[in-house]
Structure formats: C-alpha cells, structure tokens
C-alpha cells in the first residue's frame, strides 16, 4: 500500500508560504514517514505548477495512488491537514 503524498507548492517571495512552512514541518513531526512530503518552488518548476494547475501559492496537493485527493489553496493549518491525511495512511 502506498503512502499519501503531500505536495507543497510555494514561492520564495510569497509571505503566506513562509507561514505554511512551519505548519508542514510540524505535520512531518506528527506523522513521520507515514506521509511523503515534497516541496516545489513554482518559479523553478513551472512544468509541475502547470500540470497541477497551480494558480495560487501556497497550494497543497494531497495525492494517493497517483490521484489528486485534495487541493488546498492558501495557508492550511496542521489540524486540517492531519484530518485529511490520517484516513489515507
């Protein structure tokens, strides 16, 4: 069984993205290796930003078995992320 993947699309110039980073780090401590976490700078990976139709940063994508399960735009708190990820673990 595959792990869910949390993809954090961000930009270095984005203020809200800087607020999202410690939330993701806290989530990583809580969930450990049960979830794969990737961070993608939209300015350096425009191809991936296009593939996932990223219009806003930060945007968080939750994938399971190669399919997008959730797409969250804007800063999302750790409690909400954990609620979405736990059932997928």
Short mmCIF file of C-alpha atoms in Angstrom, two decimals:
data_model
loop_
_atom_site.label_atom_id
_atom_site.label_comp_id
_atom_site.label_asym_id
_atom_site.label_seq_id
_atom_site.Cartn_x
_atom_site.Cartn_y
_atom_site.Cartn_z
CA UNK A 1 0.00 0.00 0.00
CA UNK A 2 1.40 3.38 -0.97
CA UNK A 3 1.82 6.35 1.33
CA UNK A 4 -0.12 9.53 0.67
CA UNK A 5 1.96 12.37 -0.76
CA UNK A 6 1.62 15.97 0.39
CA UNK A 7 3.00 18.40 -2.20
CA UNK A 8 3.62 21.96 -1.02
CA UNK A 9 3.73 24.38 -3.97
CA UNK A 10 5.39 27.60 -2.82
CA UNK A 11 7.45 30.59 -3.94
CA UNK A 12 10.35 32.18 -2.07
CA UNK A 13 8.78 35.66 -2.43
CA UNK A 14 5.42 34.53 -1.00
CA UNK A 15 4.62 35.73 2.55
CA UNK A 16 1.84 33.20 3.23
CA UNK A 17 4.18 30.42 2.01
CA UNK A 18 6.57 31.37 4.81
CA UNK A 19 3.68 30.88 7.25
CA UNK A 20 2.88 27.46 5.72
CA UNK A 21 6.45 26.09 6.07
CA UNK A 22 6.48 25.64 9.88
CA UNK A 23 3.00 24.08 9.70
CA UNK A 24 4.31 21.48 7.24
CA UNK A 25 7.35 20.85 9.46
CA UNK A 26 5.07 20.32 12.49
CA UNK A 27 2.93 17.91 10.47
CA UNK A 28 6.05 15.96 9.45
CA UNK A 29 6.93 15.53 13.14
CA UNK A 30 3.41 14.30 13.92
CA UNK A 31 3.01 11.88 11.00
CA UNK A 32 6.65 10.89 10.40
CA UNK A 33 7.25 8.59 7.45
CA UNK A 34 3.56 7.70 7.08
CA UNK A 35 3.26 10.61 4.62
CA UNK A 36 5.71 11.62 1.91
CA UNK A 37 6.14 15.39 1.84
CA UNK A 38 7.51 17.24 -1.18
CA UNK A 39 8.09 20.96 -1.58
CA UNK A 40 8.08 22.51 -5.03
CA UNK A 41 9.15 26.06 -5.86
CA UNK A 42 6.76 27.16 -8.62
CA UNK A 43 9.34 29.57 -10.05
CA UNK A 44 11.77 26.70 -10.69
CA UNK A 45 9.22 24.03 -11.66
CA UNK A 46 6.68 25.76 -13.88
CA UNK A 47 6.01 22.44 -15.64
CA UNK A 48 4.72 20.88 -12.41
CA UNK A 49 2.81 24.04 -11.48
CA UNK A 50 1.11 23.80 -14.89
CA UNK A 51 0.41 20.07 -14.55
CA UNK A 52 -1.36 20.63 -11.21
CA UNK A 53 -2.99 23.90 -12.39
CA UNK A 54 -1.48 25.93 -9.57
CA UNK A 55 -2.95 29.46 -9.62
CA UNK A 56 -2.23 30.48 -6.01
CA UNK A 57 0.68 29.90 -3.64
CA UNK A 58 0.76 28.27 -1.26
CA UNK A 59 -1.22 25.39 -2.70
CA UNK A 60 -1.13 21.96 -1.09
CA UNK A 61 -1.91 18.85 -3.12
CA UNK A 62 -2.64 15.53 -1.42
CA UNK A 63 -2.18 12.52 -3.68
CA UNK A 64 -2.91 8.86 -3.04
CA UNK A 65 -2.06 6.12 -5.53
CA UNK A 66 -1.27 8.67 -8.26
CA UNK A 67 -4.56 10.57 -7.98
CA UNK A 68 -5.18 14.02 -6.52
CA UNK A 69 -7.43 13.56 -3.48
CA UNK A 70 -7.38 17.15 -2.13
CA UNK A 71 -6.24 20.55 -3.40
CA UNK A 72 -5.98 23.28 -0.79
CA UNK A 73 -5.22 26.89 -1.72
CA UNK A 74 -3.84 29.34 0.83
CA UNK A 75 -2.39 28.64 4.26
CA UNK A 76 -3.83 25.44 5.77
CA UNK A 77 -3.39 24.60 9.46
CA UNK A 78 -1.82 21.35 10.69
CA UNK A 79 -5.05 20.11 12.29
CA UNK A 80 -6.93 20.29 8.97
CA UNK A 81 -4.07 18.62 7.09
CA UNK A 82 -3.89 15.84 9.64
CA UNK A 83 -7.67 15.30 9.38
CA UNK A 84 -7.33 14.89 5.60
CA UNK A 85 -4.21 12.70 5.70
CA UNK A 86 -4.95 10.27 8.54
CA UNK A 87 -7.68 8.34 6.65
CA UNK A 88 -5.24 7.87 3.72
CA UNK A 89 -2.45 6.34 5.83
#
